[in-house]
Short mmCIF file of C-alpha atoms in Angstrom, two decimals:
data_model
loop_
_atom_site.label_atom_id
_atom_site.label_comp_id
_atom_site.label_asym_id
_atom_site.label_seq_id
_atom_site.Cartn_x
_atom_site.Cartn_y
_atom_site.Cartn_z
CA MET S 1 -14.75 55.61 -3.86
CA ILE S 2 -14.65 53.34 -6.51
CA GLY S 3 -17.18 55.31 -8.55
CA ASP S 4 -15.13 58.90 -7.90
CA ILE S 5 -12.09 57.45 -9.19
CA THR S 6 -14.10 56.34 -12.14
CA ALA S 7 -16.25 59.51 -12.22
CA MET S 8 -12.40 61.50 -12.16
CA VAL S 9 -10.89 59.21 -14.13
CA ASN S 10 -13.92 59.87 -16.99
CA SER S 11 -13.76 63.33 -16.16
CA TRP S 12 -10.31 63.81 -17.42
CA ILE S 13 -10.84 61.93 -20.53
CA GLU S 14 -13.40 64.31 -21.46
CA ASN S 15 -11.80 67.26 -20.78
CA PHE S 16 -8.30 66.68 -21.31
CA GLY S 17 -7.84 68.22 -24.51
CA LEU S 18 -3.68 67.20 -25.53
CA LEU S 19 -4.68 64.57 -27.36
CA SER S 20 -8.01 62.65 -28.55
CA GLU S 21 -9.80 60.78 -27.27
CA SER S 22 -9.24 56.93 -28.74
CA TRP S 23 -5.60 58.12 -27.52
CA ARG S 24 -6.83 58.91 -23.85
CA VAL S 25 -8.97 55.88 -23.35
CA GLY S 26 -6.00 53.67 -24.84
CA ILE S 27 -3.57 55.68 -21.98
CA VAL S 28 -5.94 55.24 -19.37
CA VAL S 29 -6.45 51.30 -19.97
CA PHE S 30 -2.83 50.87 -19.86
CA ALA S 31 -2.33 52.42 -17.03
CA LEU S 32 -4.70 50.57 -15.31
CA VAL S 33 -3.98 47.45 -16.66
CA PHE S 34 -0.02 48.09 -15.18
CA GLY S 35 -1.06 49.30 -11.75
CA THR S 36 -2.53 46.25 -11.46
CA ALA S 37 0.81 44.15 -12.11
CA ALA S 38 2.71 46.14 -9.97
CA VAL S 39 0.04 45.73 -7.77
CA ALA S 40 -0.21 42.28 -8.40
CA TYR S 41 3.78 41.87 -7.73
CA LEU S 42 4.09 44.14 -4.58
CA ALA S 43 0.68 42.24 -3.02
CA SER S 44 2.21 38.71 -3.50
CA HIS S 45 5.42 39.69 -2.41
CA VAL S 46 3.86 41.10 1.32
CA ILE S 47 2.15 37.75 1.68
CA GLY S 48 4.95 36.09 0.71
CA ALA S 49 6.97 38.20 3.11
CA LEU S 50 4.16 37.27 5.93
CA GLU S 51 4.56 33.71 5.21
CA ARG S 52 8.03 33.65 6.04
CA LYS S 53 7.54 35.72 9.26
CA PHE S 54 4.21 33.31 10.04
CA ALA S 55 6.49 30.35 9.74
CA ARG S 56 8.58 31.15 12.78
CA THR S 57 5.60 30.86 15.10
CA ASN S 58 3.68 27.50 16.11
CA ASN S 59 0.50 28.37 14.96
CA LEU S 60 0.02 26.19 11.37
CA TRP S 61 -3.07 27.57 10.75
CA ASP S 62 -2.09 31.51 9.82
CA ASP S 63 0.60 29.50 7.91
CA THR S 64 -1.25 27.03 6.15
CA LEU S 65 -4.58 30.84 5.66
CA LEU S 66 -1.57 32.73 3.91
CA HIS S 67 -0.52 30.15 1.60
CA ALA S 68 -3.59 29.25 0.34
CA ALA S 69 -4.97 32.83 -0.33
CA ARG S 70 -1.53 33.76 -1.65
CA LYS S 71 -2.40 33.08 -6.17
CA PRO S 72 -6.10 33.89 -5.14
CA VAL S 73 -5.21 37.36 -3.84
CA VAL S 74 -2.74 38.13 -6.70
CA ALA S 75 -5.55 36.77 -9.30
CA PHE S 76 -8.25 38.76 -7.42
CA VAL S 77 -6.39 42.33 -8.10
CA TRP S 78 -5.42 41.29 -11.75
CA LEU S 79 -9.12 40.56 -11.96
CA GLN S 80 -10.90 43.42 -10.42
CA GLY S 81 -7.59 46.05 -11.93
CA VAL S 82 -8.79 44.01 -15.91
CA TYR S 83 -12.16 45.07 -14.52
CA TRP S 84 -11.52 48.60 -14.21
CA ALA S 85 -10.20 48.68 -17.49
CA ALA S 86 -12.35 46.76 -19.83
CA GLU S 87 -15.00 49.26 -17.97
CA VAL S 88 -13.15 52.74 -19.08
CA ALA S 89 -12.93 51.39 -22.50
CA HIS S 90 -17.18 49.97 -22.43
CA ARG S 91 -18.25 53.41 -22.04
CA TYR S 92 -16.52 54.67 -24.53
CA SER S 93 -16.66 51.66 -27.07
CA GLU S 94 -19.99 50.19 -28.29
CA ALA S 95 -17.71 46.54 -28.69
CA GLU S 96 -20.97 43.68 -27.37
CA ILE S 97 -18.09 42.02 -25.36
CA PHE S 98 -17.57 44.47 -22.80
CA LYS S 99 -21.80 44.02 -22.21
CA ALA S 100 -20.30 41.20 -19.61
CA ASN S 101 -18.46 42.78 -17.79
CA ALA S 102 -20.39 42.52 -14.67
CA THR S 103 -21.11 38.95 -15.08
CA VAL S 104 -17.67 37.86 -15.81
CA LEU S 105 -16.47 40.01 -12.70
CA GLN S 106 -19.12 38.02 -10.31
CA VAL S 107 -17.84 34.30 -12.49
CA GLY S 108 -14.73 35.52 -11.53
CA PHE S 109 -14.66 36.11 -7.81
CA ILE S 110 -16.77 33.21 -7.33
CA PHE S 111 -13.79 31.21 -9.39
CA ILE S 112 -11.18 32.77 -6.94
CA LEU S 113 -12.99 32.17 -3.60
CA VAL S 114 -13.38 28.46 -4.72
CA TRP S 115 -9.58 28.56 -5.72
CA THR S 116 -9.22 29.41 -2.31
CA LEU S 117 -11.46 27.19 0.18
CA LEU S 118 -9.80 24.25 -2.57
CA ARG S 119 -5.92 25.30 -1.42
CA LEU S 120 -7.03 25.64 1.67
CA ILE S 121 -8.43 22.22 2.32
CA LYS S 122 -5.55 20.73 1.04
CA GLU S 123 -3.27 22.31 2.82
CA GLY S 124 -5.14 21.61 6.12
CA GLU S 125 -5.46 17.62 4.78
CA ASN S 126 -0.96 17.60 4.61
CA ILE S 127 -0.88 19.01 7.69
CA LEU S 128 -3.20 16.73 10.09
CA ILE S 129 -1.72 13.71 8.18
CA SER S 130 1.71 14.83 8.62
CA PRO S 131 3.69 12.88 11.75
CA MET S 132 6.41 16.67 11.94
CA LYS S 133 3.46 18.56 11.58
CA MET S 134 1.63 16.82 14.32
CA GLN S 135 2.26 15.17 17.92
CA LYS S 136 -0.73 12.46 17.25
CA PRO S 137 -1.33 13.11 13.16
CA MET S 138 -5.44 11.76 11.91
CA ASP S 139 -5.64 8.80 10.30
CA TYR S 140 -5.03 9.11 6.33
CA THR S 141 -8.35 7.35 4.91
CA THR S 142 -10.08 9.45 7.05
CA VAL S 143 -8.91 12.57 6.07
CA ASN S 144 -8.66 12.33 2.89
CA ALA S 145 -12.86 11.60 2.97
CA VAL S 146 -13.62 14.13 4.32
CA SER S 147 -11.19 16.31 2.21
CA LYS S 148 -13.13 15.01 -1.07
CA LEU S 149 -16.60 15.27 1.11
CA SER S 150 -16.22 19.21 1.31
CA ARG S 151 -14.62 19.83 -2.30
CA ALA S 152 -17.07 18.19 -3.48
CA VAL S 153 -19.80 20.36 -1.18
CA VAL S 154 -17.53 23.65 -2.34
CA ILE S 155 -17.74 22.96 -5.76
CA ILE S 156 -21.43 21.44 -6.47
CA THR S 157 -22.24 25.09 -4.25
CA ALA S 158 -19.78 27.39 -6.98
CA VAL S 159 -21.95 25.98 -9.33
CA LEU S 160 -25.03 26.76 -8.20
CA ILE S 161 -24.24 29.97 -7.21
CA ALA S 162 -22.51 30.60 -10.32
CA MET S 163 -25.75 29.60 -12.45
CA GLN S 164 -27.34 31.95 -10.57
CA SER S 165 -25.26 34.50 -11.35
CA LEU S 166 -25.40 33.97 -15.05
CA GLY S 167 -29.38 34.60 -15.01
CA TYR S 168 -30.78 30.32 -14.81
CA SER S 169 -33.63 29.43 -11.98
CA ILE S 170 -31.70 27.14 -9.72
CA SER S 171 -35.05 25.77 -8.40
CA GLY S 172 -35.62 25.12 -12.15
CA VAL S 173 -32.11 23.07 -11.97
CA LEU S 174 -32.87 21.01 -8.67
CA ALA S 175 -36.26 20.22 -9.76
CA PHE S 176 -34.60 18.37 -13.25
CA GLY S 177 -32.01 17.11 -10.69
CA GLY S 178 -34.98 15.26 -8.22
CA VAL S 179 -36.43 13.87 -11.39
CA GLY S 180 -33.61 12.56 -13.32
CA GLY S 181 -31.65 12.10 -11.04
CA ILE S 182 -34.54 9.28 -10.47
CA ALA S 183 -33.72 7.58 -13.33
CA VAL S 184 -29.89 8.32 -13.14
CA GLY S 185 -30.48 5.91 -10.14
CA PHE S 186 -31.79 3.35 -11.74
CA ALA S 187 -29.32 3.57 -14.72
CA ALA S 188 -26.38 3.89 -12.74
CA LYS S 189 -27.09 1.40 -9.83
CA ASP S 190 -23.75 -0.07 -10.15
CA LEU S 191 -22.38 3.62 -10.13
CA LEU S 192 -24.28 4.66 -7.22
CA ALA S 193 -23.50 1.19 -5.32
CA ASN S 194 -19.92 1.43 -5.05
CA PHE S 195 -20.02 5.46 -4.16
CA PHE S 196 -21.94 4.11 -1.10
CA GLY S 197 -19.71 1.47 -0.61
CA GLY S 198 -16.01 3.77 -0.68
CA PHE S 199 -18.81 5.95 1.99
CA ILE S 200 -18.90 2.51 4.12
CA ILE S 201 -15.49 1.98 3.79
CA HIS S 202 -14.57 5.36 5.10
CA LEU S 203 -16.89 4.97 7.72
CA ASP S 204 -16.19 2.15 9.03
CA ARG S 205 -12.51 1.82 8.48
CA PRO S 206 -11.82 -2.38 7.67
CA PHE S 207 -8.16 -1.10 6.36
CA LYS S 208 -6.83 2.49 5.56
CA VAL S 209 -4.98 3.15 2.68
CA GLY S 210 -0.70 1.24 3.11
CA ASP S 211 -2.41 -1.45 4.97
CA TRP S 212 -2.14 -5.60 3.73
CA VAL S 213 -5.20 -6.92 2.57
CA ARG S 214 -6.74 -10.34 1.56
CA SER S 215 -10.15 -11.77 1.43
CA PRO S 216 -10.80 -15.32 2.00
CA ASP S 217 -14.22 -15.09 -0.54
CA ARG S 218 -12.22 -13.59 -3.50
CA ASN S 219 -8.31 -14.19 -4.92
CA ILE S 220 -7.56 -10.44 -3.35
CA GLU S 221 -4.17 -9.77 -1.66
CA GLY S 222 -2.07 -6.80 -1.53
CA THR S 223 -1.12 -3.56 0.15
CA VAL S 224 -4.03 -0.82 -0.55
CA GLU S 225 -2.44 2.28 -2.26
CA HIS S 226 -5.95 4.41 -3.02
CA ILE S 227 -9.81 3.80 -1.38
CA GLY S 228 -12.14 6.53 -3.81
CA TRP S 229 -14.79 6.60 -4.72
CA ARG S 230 -15.76 3.93 -6.82
CA LEU S 231 -12.78 1.84 -6.85
CA THR S 232 -10.19 1.24 -4.32
CA THR S 233 -6.96 0.33 -5.67
CA ILE S 234 -4.54 -2.53 -4.81
CA ARG S 235 -1.28 -3.67 -5.43
CA THR S 236 -0.55 -6.99 -5.12
CA PHE S 237 2.84 -9.02 -3.51
CA ASP S 238 3.84 -9.36 -7.68
CA LYS S 239 3.84 -5.23 -7.25
CA ARG S 240 0.50 -5.47 -9.94
CA PRO S 241 -2.10 -2.92 -9.45
CA LEU S 242 -5.89 -4.63 -8.63
CA TYR S 243 -8.69 -2.60 -9.60
CA VAL S 244 -11.63 -3.58 -6.96
CA PRO S 245 -15.15 -2.23 -7.23
CA ASN S 246 -16.02 -0.70 -3.82
CA ALA S 247 -19.10 -2.47 -3.77
CA THR S 248 -16.93 -6.08 -3.57
CA PHE S 249 -16.15 -5.26 -0.16
CA THR S 250 -19.93 -4.71 1.43
CA THR S 251 -20.43 -8.36 0.58
CA ILE S 252 -16.86 -9.90 0.99
CA ALA S 253 -15.54 -10.80 4.49
CA VAL S 254 -11.63 -9.33 4.43
CA GLU S 255 -8.66 -9.30 6.14
CA ASN S 256 -6.13 -6.89 7.92
CA PRO S 257 -2.93 -8.85 8.34
CA SER S 258 -1.91 -5.39 9.29
CA ARG S 259 -3.49 -4.93 12.17
CA MET S 260 -2.45 -8.19 14.28
CA THR S 261 -0.89 -8.16 17.25
CA ASN S 262 1.77 -10.86 16.89
CA ARG S 263 3.13 -13.73 14.67
CA ARG S 264 2.57 -16.97 14.59
CA ILE S 265 5.07 -20.21 14.99
CA TYR S 266 3.57 -23.59 14.82
CA GLU S 267 5.35 -26.65 13.69
CA THR S 268 5.18 -30.45 14.23
CA ILE S 269 8.58 -31.95 15.24
CA GLY S 270 9.62 -35.63 15.06
CA ILE S 271 12.35 -37.27 16.70
CA ARG S 272 13.26 -41.16 16.57
CA TYR S 273 11.50 -43.97 18.48
CA VAL S 274 14.98 -44.97 19.61
CA ASP S 275 15.37 -41.61 21.38
CA VAL S 276 11.90 -41.80 23.74
CA GLY S 277 13.94 -42.04 26.58
CA GLN S 278 14.90 -38.26 25.89
CA MET S 279 11.67 -37.02 24.78
CA ALA S 280 10.72 -35.43 28.30
CA SER S 281 14.27 -33.88 28.83
CA ILE S 282 13.66 -32.61 25.15
CA VAL S 283 10.54 -31.03 25.46
CA ALA S 284 11.80 -29.45 28.40
CA ASP S 285 14.28 -27.89 27.03
CA ILE S 286 11.91 -26.72 23.91
CA LYS S 287 9.70 -24.78 26.18
CA SER S 288 12.71 -22.96 28.74
CA MET S 289 14.10 -21.47 24.74
CA LEU S 290 11.37 -20.42 24.63
CA GLN S 291 10.82 -18.60 27.26
CA GLY S 292 13.70 -17.41 27.42
CA HIS S 293 13.45 -16.20 23.82
CA ASP S 294 13.89 -12.13 23.16
CA ASP S 295 11.56 -11.65 20.44
CA ILE S 296 9.23 -14.70 21.08
CA ASP S 297 6.09 -13.31 23.57
CA SER S 298 5.54 -15.45 26.21
CA ASP S 299 2.65 -13.15 27.36
CA GLN S 300 0.37 -15.15 24.61
CA THR S 301 0.28 -19.35 24.27
CA LEU S 302 2.81 -20.84 24.21
CA ILE S 303 2.57 -24.45 24.14
CA VAL S 304 5.88 -26.88 24.12
CA ASN S 305 4.09 -30.79 24.30
CA PHE S 306 4.61 -34.41 22.93
CA LEU S 307 1.85 -34.86 20.81
CA ALA S 308 1.51 -37.94 19.25
CA PHE S 309 3.11 -41.72 18.31
CA ASN S 310 3.74 -41.20 14.76
CA SER S 311 4.07 -43.77 11.65
CA SER S 312 7.92 -43.16 12.33
CA SER S 313 8.75 -40.53 14.43
CA LEU S 314 7.31 -38.97 18.07
CA ASP S 315 6.06 -35.85 16.74
CA ILE S 316 6.36 -32.98 19.05
CA MET S 317 4.51 -29.89 18.96
CA VAL S 318 5.64 -26.49 18.97
CA TYR S 319 3.11 -23.39 19.34
CA THR S 320 4.38 -19.80 20.30
CA PHE S 321 3.97 -15.92 19.04
CA THR S 322 6.33 -13.47 18.28
CA LYS S 323 6.20 -10.52 18.87
CA THR S 324 7.36 -8.60 15.42
CA THR S 325 5.06 -8.68 12.86
CA GLU S 326 7.06 -7.74 10.28
CA TRP S 327 7.22 -10.46 7.94
CA VAL S 328 10.57 -10.27 7.00
CA ARG S 329 12.44 -10.04 10.37
CA PHE S 330 9.23 -12.81 11.61
CA HIS S 331 11.40 -15.34 9.30
CA GLU S 332 14.03 -14.73 10.71
CA VAL S 333 12.77 -15.53 13.97
CA LYS S 334 11.95 -18.49 13.21
CA GLN S 335 14.67 -19.60 11.42
CA ASP S 336 16.49 -19.16 15.10
CA VAL S 337 14.00 -20.61 16.66
CA LEU S 338 14.28 -23.70 14.19
CA LEU S 339 17.91 -24.05 14.80
CA LYS S 340 17.70 -23.83 18.82
CA ILE S 341 15.95 -26.32 18.61
CA SER S 342 17.80 -28.82 16.67
CA ASP S 343 21.25 -27.74 18.62
CA ILE S 344 19.20 -29.35 21.94
CA ILE S 345 17.79 -32.36 19.94
CA GLU S 346 20.99 -33.07 18.53
CA GLY S 347 22.38 -31.83 22.23
CA TYR S 348 21.14 -35.46 24.02
CA GLY S 349 21.97 -37.70 21.10
CA ALA S 350 18.91 -37.69 18.89
CA GLU S 351 17.67 -37.06 15.89
CA VAL S 352 15.11 -35.50 14.09
CA ALA S 353 13.30 -38.18 12.18
CA PHE S 354 12.59 -39.24 9.21
CA PRO S 355 10.21 -41.69 7.04
CA THR S 356 11.82 -45.53 7.65
CA ARG S 357 10.53 -48.81 7.72
CA THR S 358 11.99 -52.03 9.98
CA LEU S 359 11.62 -55.22 7.85
CA HIS S 360 11.72 -58.53 9.99
CA LEU S 361 11.98 -62.45 8.82
CA PRO S 362 12.00 -65.06 10.32
CA ASN S 363 15.12 -68.09 11.48
CA GLY S 364 15.98 -69.85 7.68
CA VAL S 365 14.25 -67.62 5.35
CA ARG S 366 16.70 -65.86 2.77
CA LEU S 367 15.80 -63.37 0.04
CA ALA S 368 16.56 -63.91 -3.65
CA GLY S 369 19.49 -61.52 -3.70
CA GLU S 370 21.67 -64.06 -1.01
CA ASP S 371 21.03 -67.27 -2.86
CA ARG S 372 22.67 -65.64 -5.90
CA ASP S 373 25.18 -64.80 -4.11
CA GLU S 374 26.29 -67.91 -2.68
CA GLY S 375 25.32 -69.81 -6.36
CA ASP S 376 28.17 -67.35 -7.96
CA ASP S 377 30.46 -67.92 -4.87
CA GLN S 378 30.09 -71.40 -5.33
CA ALA S 379 30.78 -71.22 -9.27
CA GLU S 380 33.76 -68.76 -8.54
CA ASP S 381 35.09 -71.77 -5.36
CA ALA S 382 34.42 -74.61 -8.21
CA GLU S 383 36.67 -73.28 -10.42
CA PRO S 384 40.15 -72.80 -9.20
CA ARG S 385 39.21 -76.74 -8.52
CA ARG S 386 38.28 -77.20 -11.71
CA ASN S 387 41.95 -75.82 -13.48
CA ALA S 388 44.11 -77.57 -10.77
CA ALA S 389 42.72 -81.26 -12.55
CA ARG S 390 43.41 -80.80 -15.52
CA GLY S 391 46.63 -79.51 -14.96
CA GLN S 392 47.68 -82.72 -12.90
CA GLN S 393 46.02 -84.82 -15.96
CA ALA S 394 48.29 -82.86 -18.31
CA ARG S 395 51.43 -83.04 -16.09
CA GLY S 396 50.65 -86.68 -15.89
CA SER S 397 50.07 -87.19 -19.83
CA ARG S 398 53.61 -86.12 -19.89
CA GLY S 399 54.97 -88.43 -18.11
CA ASP S 400 54.02 -91.18 -19.47
CA ILE S 401 54.91 -89.87 -22.66
CA GLU S 402 58.33 -89.40 -21.68
CA ASN S 403 58.92 -92.88 -19.61
CA SER S 404 58.17 -94.30 -23.09
CA GLY S 405 60.95 -92.84 -24.67
CA ASP S 406 63.05 -94.00 -22.53
CA SER S 407 62.46 -97.24 -22.46
CA GLU S 408 62.33 -97.19 -26.70
#
């Protein structure tokens, strides 16, 4: 059919005698380009109408296919229309550029096909991890890894096919890649180690994007933001990005606190020695309080016992687990538990102990400070007596003077 249309166009150009040949060729080329634009516009709107129609159905994959194919279909229409216009121009022109029409058409078709597949993979990835579209969305890390691998396969295959279309021998390219791969492997062993480290992370899944991870072997702690083929990005709690080569995770231990089932409250609380008589009752009430607490998981280990005679206190061990694993909520629960323990201790007239020391002195022994105080008291008592004696002596002297005056 395409050959018949091309023959009809060429016959019109050759036999129509109203205008010169260059004008007839220009009109045909313009008509082909204008027709291509009109068809591309119609194709875009038709696919858009189908998208809106299929969006009302429960099947998600037809929407995905239409959305992924919409722009590539428009691009294909333009590619085909421009190719026909270039073929018409090539027949009546000696320009060298038009000799590459067939090759450009093949490479362009490969590009559009790859573009469609990549868009389809991306749309499928968005569906599989979306909780709004899937009842049980898949793990983002796994889906992302499969998506990356699929895109790499599509791109490598397309490059090899395009090279074959351009006249290069694929067997020669593969042979060169095999020999050069050995040299590249030795030169980029760290890069390959990181690549396989990323593959192991995707395979074993010790953590995923969004998890809180830390390592007791390295100074690594934070939230996983991205898992690449070479680096894993971790956002530390002071909001700094930390880029860790994937090969590191094959040689260190990694903790994943995000997967803990409970958080632990482990405290040692001391009361005074004078409150030893209330120890049994205090321990029993604390244990009863924890067993009835709404935020404490009673199915986990719960221990409240008199632990030890410490130097300044009688120690009580409190060991239990909360139901929540959220960091902020955990501290709220822990605060509530500690305040209730404090109320229980105060309810028995007891007190939480703090470091104290009692000093026992034998009878008759006085501290240096006490001696100084008594001396000061005696000095203070003696001073008024001395003042009184001076006053009496003065009065006696005045009396003698007065008597002597009288006698004269």
